[in-house]
Amino acid sequence: MEFSIESTSTLFDSSGKPYTSYSITTHYQGQRFQAQRRYREFVALHDGLRGEVSGLPHHFPVWPFHLNRLAPEVVDGRRVALCSYLSAALAALHGGGMPARLRSFLQLPQAQANRMTAPAGPSGAAPLLPLEKSDTVILVAYQLPLTVSRAEGGGWEVEWDDESVLNQHALSLGCRVMWVGGVGCAVDPDEEEGLAQLLLEGYSCLPVFLPAALTDRFYHGFCRSYLRPVFHNRMRLPDSGNPFCEEDWRGGAAPH
């Protein structure tokens, strides 16, 4: 998680008094979240966190300025100091769960109630935490869950393939999903960038373009001829031949 306060603005409260609003950008789990906060809200956050987070100073470390608080040099100095305070507060958590008041202050999605009591993983591994809406899951498959074809007037026609094993409806993950894989049709090298941008922006899919010869060795050679029998318990009877083909193996390793 990273913070930045790149801009400020002067606003007016209900009584007409001016104050400075700080625009906070939080980079969290691959996404950006925005929040607008004034100085007194930072102070209130600190007062609330002191009872939950050890290691924070008793007094809020960014001192108030009563006479020249709207002066540009004061505002800029506060901007830097307030951003540093957020980083220090995060470090004081020592990797622990984020307090709800800090999530609310930064306008981050709240954690699920059962996130901290998730069951332990296999063999004593770390707990298997449930996904949050702000999480991103990357799924890699031989082929994207899309049907991609050339349009008659030029360009591309793209539709979701609901019959795909990794189709968007069958997963129901409840968070952002990004797919990585092939497109299932021939694409000229000078068309790859345009199609990749279309699929990434419109479908959250990142296409992988492989040469035809490599695709054949990867899929028909290594995956279908070697891996599939192993994973489907189809044992080859011993004979004088060696079922392992180094060329096919290299074809299977190269795309990864």
Short mmCIF file of N, CA and C in Angstrom, two decimals, residues 10-20 38 40 69-70:
data_model
loop_
_atom_site.label_atom_id
_atom_site.label_comp_id
_atom_site.label_asym_id
_atom_site.label_seq_id
_atom_site.Cartn_x
_atom_site.Cartn_y
_atom_site.Cartn_z
N THR A 10 -8.83 24.82 -1.86
CA THR A 10 -9.43 25.64 -0.80
C THR A 10 -10.94 25.56 -0.90
N LEU A 11 -11.58 25.09 0.17
CA LEU A 11 -13.03 24.97 0.23
C LEU A 11 -13.55 25.81 1.37
N PHE A 12 -14.86 25.84 1.53
CA PHE A 12 -15.49 26.65 2.58
C PHE A 12 -16.46 25.78 3.37
N ASP A 13 -16.42 25.93 4.70
CA ASP A 13 -17.34 25.16 5.52
C ASP A 13 -18.71 25.82 5.56
N SER A 14 -19.61 25.27 6.37
CA SER A 14 -20.99 25.76 6.40
C SER A 14 -21.11 27.20 6.89
N SER A 15 -20.10 27.66 7.64
CA SER A 15 -20.13 29.03 8.15
C SER A 15 -19.41 30.01 7.22
N GLY A 16 -18.89 29.49 6.10
CA GLY A 16 -18.21 30.35 5.15
C GLY A 16 -16.72 30.51 5.38
N LYS A 17 -16.16 29.80 6.36
CA LYS A 17 -14.73 29.91 6.63
C LYS A 17 -13.95 29.00 5.68
N PRO A 18 -12.84 29.49 5.13
CA PRO A 18 -12.06 28.66 4.20
C PRO A 18 -11.20 27.63 4.93
N TYR A 19 -10.97 26.53 4.28
CA TYR A 19 -10.05 25.52 4.80
C TYR A 19 -9.42 24.80 3.61
N THR A 20 -8.35 24.07 3.89
CA THR A 20 -7.63 23.35 2.84
C THR A 20 -8.05 21.88 2.83
N ARG A 38 -9.57 17.12 5.39
CA ARG A 38 -8.98 18.35 5.90
C ARG A 38 -8.14 18.03 7.13
N ARG A 40 -8.25 18.78 10.31
CA ARG A 40 -8.89 18.34 11.56
C ARG A 40 -9.32 16.87 11.47
N ARG A 69 -2.46 29.51 8.05
CA ARG A 69 -2.70 28.12 7.63
C ARG A 69 -3.03 27.98 6.15
N LEU A 70 -3.44 29.06 5.48
CA LEU A 70 -3.76 28.99 4.06
C LEU A 70 -2.61 29.46 3.18
#
